[in-house]
């Protein structure tokens, strides 16, 4: 992939470079408003403003991106590409396990702390079918 980007960015014609870069972004499903893609796009636009072809570059990038999206859909449909091949894989974060039980966290009363009148109330316990032992 890195070689493809270097090849695209080495293109001399800025309009063609914008189209090819847009095609690459659309084909691999990259997000163009953040990260390295946004940085390269911003550099393209800055250079285009200096050369006075900003609107043409912007149009070429949009057209390339749309063509890349269509090609991506075609390849996925033909089985040549996986749907998530271009998406960034995020490592799952480690979850910190709390030592407290959920009753302690939410402030539910413990069974010993319940009023005596409610201790005998069967609506607070498990159903009999769940407490019956299998022989």
PDB file of N, CA and C in Angstrom, residues 42-109:
ATOM      1  N   UNK A  42      -4.835  18.048   2.247  1.00  0.00           N
ATOM      2  CA  UNK A  42      -4.584  19.454   2.555  1.00  0.00           C
ATOM      3  C   UNK A  42      -3.372  19.964   1.769  1.00  0.00           C
ATOM      4  N   UNK A  43      -2.316  19.141   1.694  1.00  0.00           N
ATOM      5  CA  UNK A  43      -1.129  19.536   0.927  1.00  0.00           C
ATOM      6  C   UNK A  43      -1.455  19.688  -0.561  1.00  0.00           C
ATOM      7  N   UNK A  44      -2.284  18.777  -1.067  1.00  0.00           N
ATOM      8  CA  UNK A  44      -2.716  18.887  -2.466  1.00  0.00           C
ATOM      9  C   UNK A  44      -3.452  20.201  -2.702  1.00  0.00           C
ATOM     10  N   UNK A  45      -4.361  20.531  -1.815  1.00  0.00           N
ATOM     11  CA  UNK A  45      -5.153  21.750  -1.961  1.00  0.00           C
ATOM     12  C   UNK A  45      -4.287  23.009  -1.839  1.00  0.00           C
ATOM     13  N   UNK A  46      -3.319  23.001  -0.952  1.00  0.00           N
ATOM     14  CA  UNK A  46      -2.417  24.149  -0.801  1.00  0.00           C
ATOM     15  C   UNK A  46      -1.618  24.361  -2.086  1.00  0.00           C
ATOM     16  N   UNK A  47      -1.091  23.264  -2.616  1.00  0.00           N
ATOM     17  CA  UNK A  47      -0.327  23.358  -3.866  1.00  0.00           C
ATOM     18  C   UNK A  47      -1.226  23.823  -5.019  1.00  0.00           C
ATOM     19  N   UNK A  48      -2.472  23.335  -5.032  1.00  0.00           N
ATOM     20  CA  UNK A  48      -3.412  23.724  -6.092  1.00  0.00           C
ATOM     21  C   UNK A  48      -3.741  25.212  -6.011  1.00  0.00           C
ATOM     22  N   UNK A  49      -3.872  25.757  -4.813  1.00  0.00           N
ATOM     23  CA  UNK A  49      -4.138  27.199  -4.666  1.00  0.00           C
ATOM     24  C   UNK A  49      -2.972  28.023  -5.194  1.00  0.00           C
ATOM     25  N   UNK A  50      -1.756  27.547  -4.911  1.00  0.00           N
ATOM     26  CA  UNK A  50      -0.576  28.265  -5.395  1.00  0.00           C
ATOM     27  C   UNK A  50      -0.517  28.270  -6.919  1.00  0.00           C
ATOM     28  N   UNK A  51      -0.958  27.154  -7.525  1.00  0.00           N
ATOM     29  CA  UNK A  51      -0.921  27.044  -8.985  1.00  0.00           C
ATOM     30  C   UNK A  51      -2.169  27.634  -9.645  1.00  0.00           C
ATOM     31  N   UNK A  52      -3.185  27.964  -8.839  1.00  0.00           N
ATOM     32  CA  UNK A  52      -4.405  28.557  -9.371  1.00  0.00           C
ATOM     33  C   UNK A  52      -5.374  27.551  -9.979  1.00  0.00           C
ATOM     34  N   UNK A  53      -5.278  26.291  -9.577  1.00  0.00           N
ATOM     35  CA  UNK A  53      -6.173  25.253 -10.115  1.00  0.00           C
ATOM     36  C   UNK A  53      -6.920  24.548  -8.976  1.00  0.00           C
ATOM     37  N   UNK A  54      -7.266  25.310  -7.958  1.00  0.00           N
ATOM     38  CA  UNK A  54      -7.893  24.723  -6.770  1.00  0.00           C
ATOM     39  C   UNK A  54      -9.205  24.011  -7.090  1.00  0.00           C
ATOM     40  N   UNK A  55     -10.096  24.671  -7.814  1.00  0.00           N
ATOM     41  CA  UNK A  55     -11.408  24.081  -8.122  1.00  0.00           C
ATOM     42  C   UNK A  55     -11.263  22.809  -8.955  1.00  0.00           C
ATOM     43  N   UNK A  56     -10.329  22.815  -9.916  1.00  0.00           N
ATOM     44  CA  UNK A  56     -10.112  21.631 -10.748  1.00  0.00           C
ATOM     45  C   UNK A  56      -9.596  20.463  -9.927  1.00  0.00           C
ATOM     46  N   UNK A  57      -8.685  20.724  -8.996  1.00  0.00           N
ATOM     47  CA  UNK A  57      -8.135  19.675  -8.136  1.00  0.00           C
ATOM     48  C   UNK A  57      -9.205  19.141  -7.203  1.00  0.00           C
ATOM     49  N   UNK A  58      -9.995  20.041  -6.653  1.00  0.00           N
ATOM     50  CA  UNK A  58     -11.075  19.630  -5.758  1.00  0.00           C
ATOM     51  C   UNK A  58     -12.077  18.735  -6.500  1.00  0.00           C
ATOM     52  N   UNK A  59     -12.420  19.121  -7.713  1.00  0.00           N
ATOM     53  CA  UNK A  59     -13.346  18.338  -8.527  1.00  0.00           C
ATOM     54  C   UNK A  59     -12.740  16.974  -8.894  1.00  0.00           C
ATOM     55  N   UNK A  60     -11.455  16.969  -9.269  1.00  0.00           N
ATOM     56  CA  UNK A  60     -10.781  15.724  -9.647  1.00  0.00           C
ATOM     57  C   UNK A  60     -10.714  14.767  -8.453  1.00  0.00           C
ATOM     58  N   UNK A  61     -10.451  15.301  -7.264  1.00  0.00           N
ATOM     59  CA  UNK A  61     -10.399  14.461  -6.056  1.00  0.00           C
ATOM     60  C   UNK A  61     -11.773  13.832  -5.793  1.00  0.00           C
ATOM     61  N   UNK A  62     -12.839  14.639  -5.868  1.00  0.00           N
ATOM     62  CA  UNK A  62     -14.197  14.118  -5.634  1.00  0.00           C
ATOM     63  C   UNK A  62     -14.569  13.060  -6.661  1.00  0.00           C
ATOM     64  N   UNK A  63     -14.256  13.323  -7.922  1.00  0.00           N
ATOM     65  CA  UNK A  63     -14.561  12.350  -8.980  1.00  0.00           C
ATOM     66  C   UNK A  63     -13.770  11.057  -8.792  1.00  0.00           C
ATOM     67  N   UNK A  64     -12.506  11.181  -8.430  1.00  0.00           N
ATOM     68  CA  UNK A  64     -11.675  10.002  -8.188  1.00  0.00           C
ATOM     69  C   UNK A  64     -12.180   9.193  -7.012  1.00  0.00           C
ATOM     70  N   UNK A  65     -12.589   9.884  -5.964  1.00  0.00           N
ATOM     71  CA  UNK A  65     -13.093   9.197  -4.779  1.00  0.00           C
ATOM     72  C   UNK A  65     -14.389   8.444  -5.110  1.00  0.00           C
ATOM     73  N   UNK A  66     -15.260   9.065  -5.877  1.00  0.00           N
ATOM     74  CA  UNK A  66     -16.517   8.407  -6.265  1.00  0.00           C
ATOM     75  C   UNK A  66     -16.239   7.197  -7.154  1.00  0.00           C
ATOM     76  N   UNK A  67     -15.299   7.330  -8.094  1.00  0.00           N
ATOM     77  CA  UNK A  67     -14.928   6.211  -8.958  1.00  0.00           C
ATOM     78  C   UNK A  67     -14.316   5.079  -8.131  1.00  0.00           C
ATOM     79  N   UNK A  68     -13.521   5.440  -7.128  1.00  0.00           N
ATOM     80  CA  UNK A  68     -12.935   4.436  -6.242  1.00  0.00           C
ATOM     81  C   UNK A  68     -13.995   3.692  -5.437  1.00  0.00           C
ATOM     82  N   UNK A  69     -15.010   4.415  -4.968  1.00  0.00           N
ATOM     83  CA  UNK A  69     -16.115   3.778  -4.231  1.00  0.00           C
ATOM     84  C   UNK A  69     -16.863   2.788  -5.120  1.00  0.00           C
ATOM     85  N   UNK A  70     -17.104   3.189  -6.359  1.00  0.00           N
ATOM     86  CA  UNK A  70     -17.800   2.300  -7.287  1.00  0.00           C
ATOM     87  C   UNK A  70     -16.966   1.058  -7.581  1.00  0.00           C
ATOM     88  N   UNK A  71     -15.672   1.245  -7.768  1.00  0.00           N
ATOM     89  CA  UNK A  71     -14.780   0.104  -8.014  1.00  0.00           C
ATOM     90  C   UNK A  71     -14.726  -0.800  -6.795  1.00  0.00           C
ATOM     91  N   UNK A  72     -14.723  -0.223  -5.618  1.00  0.00           N
ATOM     92  CA  UNK A  72     -14.725  -1.019  -4.379  1.00  0.00           C
ATOM     93  C   UNK A  72     -15.984  -1.871  -4.302  1.00  0.00           C
ATOM     94  N   UNK A  73     -17.142  -1.275  -4.586  1.00  0.00           N
ATOM     95  CA  UNK A  73     -18.399  -2.019  -4.560  1.00  0.00           C
ATOM     96  C   UNK A  73     -18.388  -3.137  -5.600  1.00  0.00           C
ATOM     97  N   UNK A  74     -17.840  -2.850  -6.782  1.00  0.00           N
ATOM     98  CA  UNK A  74     -17.759  -3.869  -7.829  1.00  0.00           C
ATOM     99  C   UNK A  74     -16.873  -5.024  -7.396  1.00  0.00           C
ATOM    100  N   UNK A  75     -15.730  -4.703  -6.808  1.00  0.00           N
ATOM    101  CA  UNK A  75     -14.802  -5.756  -6.364  1.00  0.00           C
ATOM    102  C   UNK A  75     -15.394  -6.577  -5.229  1.00  0.00           C
ATOM    103  N   UNK A  76     -16.078  -5.935  -4.312  1.00  0.00           N
ATOM    104  CA  UNK A  76     -16.713  -6.666  -3.205  1.00  0.00           C
ATOM    105  C   UNK A  76     -17.783  -7.590  -3.745  1.00  0.00           C
ATOM    106  N   UNK A  77     -18.581  -7.084  -4.672  1.00  0.00           N
ATOM    107  CA  UNK A  77     -19.643  -7.889  -5.265  1.00  0.00           C
ATOM    108  C   UNK A  77     -19.070  -9.082  -6.042  1.00  0.00           C
ATOM    109  N   UNK A  78     -17.945  -8.885  -6.701  1.00  0.00           N
ATOM    110  CA  UNK A  78     -17.313  -9.954  -7.477  1.00  0.00           C
ATOM    111  C   UNK A  78     -16.504 -10.901  -6.605  1.00  0.00           C
ATOM    112  N   UNK A  79     -16.369 -10.583  -5.327  1.00  0.00           N
ATOM    113  CA  UNK A  79     -15.606 -11.435  -4.417  1.00  0.00           C
ATOM    114  C   UNK A  79     -14.108 -11.231  -4.502  1.00  0.00           C
ATOM    115  N   UNK A  80     -13.684 -10.127  -5.091  1.00  0.00           N
ATOM    116  CA  UNK A  80     -12.260  -9.849  -5.233  1.00  0.00           C
ATOM    117  C   UNK A  80     -11.687  -9.085  -4.046  1.00  0.00           C
ATOM    118  N   UNK A  81     -12.575  -8.579  -3.214  1.00  0.00           N
ATOM    119  CA  UNK A  81     -12.128  -7.747  -2.095  1.00  0.00           C
ATOM    120  C   UNK A  81     -13.069  -7.975  -0.925  1.00  0.00           C
ATOM    121  N   UNK A  82     -12.513  -7.993   0.269  1.00  0.00           N
ATOM    122  CA  UNK A  82     -13.343  -8.104   1.461  1.00  0.00           C
ATOM    123  C   UNK A  82     -13.904  -6.737   1.796  1.00  0.00           C
ATOM    124  N   UNK A  83     -15.040  -6.738   2.451  1.00  0.00           N
ATOM    125  CA  UNK A  83     -15.709  -5.477   2.746  1.00  0.00           C
ATOM    126  C   UNK A  83     -14.927  -4.625   3.735  1.00  0.00           C
ATOM    127  N   UNK A  84     -14.207  -5.223   4.657  1.00  0.00           N
ATOM    128  CA  UNK A  84     -13.502  -4.459   5.678  1.00  0.00           C
ATOM    129  C   UNK A  84     -12.003  -4.407   5.434  1.00  0.00           C
ATOM    130  N   UNK A  85     -11.543  -4.654   4.211  1.00  0.00           N
ATOM    131  CA  UNK A  85     -10.111  -4.728   3.946  1.00  0.00           C
ATOM    132  C   UNK A  85      -9.388  -3.402   4.161  1.00  0.00           C
ATOM    133  N   UNK A  86     -10.044  -2.280   3.953  1.00  0.00           N
ATOM    134  CA  UNK A  86      -9.381  -0.997   4.092  1.00  0.00           C
ATOM    135  C   UNK A  86      -9.600  -0.328   5.426  1.00  0.00           C
ATOM    136  N   UNK A  87     -10.463  -0.869   6.241  1.00  0.00           N
ATOM    137  CA  UNK A  87     -10.766  -0.227   7.510  1.00  0.00           C
ATOM    138  C   UNK A  87      -9.681  -0.513   8.532  1.00  0.00           C
ATOM    139  N   UNK A  88      -9.453   0.441   9.359  1.00  0.00           N
ATOM    140  CA  UNK A  88      -8.432   0.319  10.373  1.00  0.00           C
ATOM    141  C   UNK A  88      -8.904  -0.632  11.456  1.00  0.00           C
ATOM    142  N   UNK A  89      -8.047  -1.556  11.837  1.00  0.00           N
ATOM    143  CA  UNK A  89      -8.377  -2.505  12.887  1.00  0.00           C
ATOM    144  C   UNK A  89      -8.003  -1.880  14.230  1.00  0.00           C
ATOM    145  N   UNK A  90      -8.946  -1.842  15.133  1.00  0.00           N
ATOM    146  CA  UNK A  90      -8.731  -1.233  16.430  1.00  0.00           C
ATOM    147  C   UNK A  90      -8.576  -2.342  17.457  1.00  0.00           C
ATOM    148  N   UNK A  91      -7.522  -2.234  18.243  1.00  0.00           N
ATOM    149  CA  UNK A  91      -7.322  -3.219  19.294  1.00  0.00           C
ATOM    150  C   UNK A  91      -8.323  -2.962  20.410  1.00  0.00           C
ATOM    151  N   UNK A  92      -8.934  -4.016  20.920  1.00  0.00           N
ATOM    152  CA  UNK A  92      -9.881  -3.803  22.012  1.00  0.00           C
ATOM    153  C   UNK A  92      -9.150  -3.340  23.273  1.00  0.00           C
ATOM    154  N   UNK A  93      -9.784  -2.427  23.964  1.00  0.00           N
ATOM    155  CA  UNK A  93      -9.181  -1.927  25.194  1.00  0.00           C
ATOM    156  C   UNK A  93      -9.384  -2.943  26.305  1.00  0.00           C
ATOM    157  N   UNK A  94      -8.442  -2.982  27.211  1.00  0.00           N
ATOM    158  CA  UNK A  94      -8.584  -3.860  28.357  1.00  0.00           C
ATOM    159  C   UNK A  94      -9.595  -3.238  29.310  1.00  0.00           C
ATOM    160  N   UNK A  95     -10.499  -4.060  29.777  1.00  0.00           N
ATOM    161  CA  UNK A  95     -11.539  -3.586  30.672  1.00  0.00           C
ATOM    162  C   UNK A  95     -11.077  -3.806  32.101  1.00  0.00           C
ATOM    163  N   UNK A  96     -11.155  -2.769  32.883  1.00  0.00           N
ATOM    164  CA  UNK A  96     -10.773  -2.867  34.280  1.00  0.00           C
ATOM    165  C   UNK A  96     -11.928  -3.485  35.050  1.00  0.00           C
ATOM    166  N   UNK A  97     -11.658  -4.618  35.666  1.00  0.00           N
ATOM    167  CA  UNK A  97     -12.696  -5.325  36.410  1.00  0.00           C
ATOM    168  C   UNK A  97     -12.744  -4.768  37.822  1.00  0.00           C
ATOM    169  N   UNK A  98     -13.923  -4.360  38.198  1.00  0.00           N
ATOM    170  CA  UNK A  98     -14.098  -3.803  39.533  1.00  0.00           C
ATOM    171  C   UNK A  98     -14.235  -4.935  40.541  1.00  0.00           C
ATOM    172  N   UNK A  99     -13.705  -4.723  41.705  1.00  0.00           N
ATOM    173  CA  UNK A  99     -13.784  -5.756  42.734  1.00  0.00           C
ATOM    174  C   UNK A  99     -15.142  -5.749  43.426  1.00  0.00           C
ATOM    175  N   UNK A 100     -15.875  -4.674  43.276  1.00  0.00           N
ATOM    176  CA  UNK A 100     -17.188  -4.592  43.921  1.00  0.00           C
ATOM    177  C   UNK A 100     -18.225  -5.298  43.070  1.00  0.00           C
ATOM    178  N   UNK A 101     -19.223  -5.820  43.705  1.00  0.00           N
ATOM    179  CA  UNK A 101     -20.324  -6.438  42.977  1.00  0.00           C
ATOM    180  C   UNK A 101     -21.257  -5.346  42.475  1.00  0.00           C
ATOM    181  N   UNK A 102     -22.144  -5.695  41.579  1.00  0.00           N
ATOM    182  CA  UNK A 102     -23.059  -4.685  41.044  1.00  0.00           C
ATOM    183  C   UNK A 102     -24.005  -4.171  42.116  1.00  0.00           C
ATOM    184  N   UNK A 103     -24.337  -5.017  43.086  1.00  0.00           N
ATOM    185  CA  UNK A 103     -25.202  -4.555  44.166  1.00  0.00           C
ATOM    186  C   UNK A 103     -24.523  -3.450  44.962  1.00  0.00           C
ATOM    187  N   UNK A 104     -23.217  -3.599  45.191  1.00  0.00           N
ATOM    188  CA  UNK A 104     -22.484  -2.585  45.941  1.00  0.00           C
ATOM    189  C   UNK A 104     -22.334  -1.301  45.120  1.00  0.00           C
ATOM    190  N   UNK A 105     -22.127  -1.452  43.833  1.00  0.00           N
ATOM    191  CA  UNK A 105     -21.952  -0.274  42.979  1.00  0.00           C
ATOM    192  C   UNK A 105     -23.237   0.540  42.913  1.00  0.00           C
ATOM    193  N   UNK A 106     -24.362  -0.143  42.721  1.00  0.00           N
ATOM    194  CA  UNK A 106     -25.635   0.550  42.552  1.00  0.00           C
ATOM    195  C   UNK A 106     -26.331   0.848  43.871  1.00  0.00           C
ATOM    196  N   UNK A 107     -25.788   0.381  44.948  1.00  0.00           N
ATOM    197  CA  UNK A 107     -26.354   0.693  46.252  1.00  0.00           C
ATOM    198  C   UNK A 107     -27.586  -0.128  46.619  1.00  0.00           C
ATOM    199  N   UNK A 108     -27.744  -1.292  45.985  1.00  0.00           N
ATOM    200  CA  UNK A 108     -28.860  -2.142  46.362  1.00  0.00           C
ATOM    201  C   UNK A 108     -28.602  -2.709  47.753  1.00  0.00           C
ATOM    202  N   UNK A 109     -29.640  -2.845  48.546  1.00  0.00           N
ATOM    203  CA  UNK A 109     -29.406  -3.382  49.891  1.00  0.00           C
ATOM    204  C   UNK A 109     -29.064  -4.870  49.840  1.00  0.00           C
TER     205      UNK A 109
END
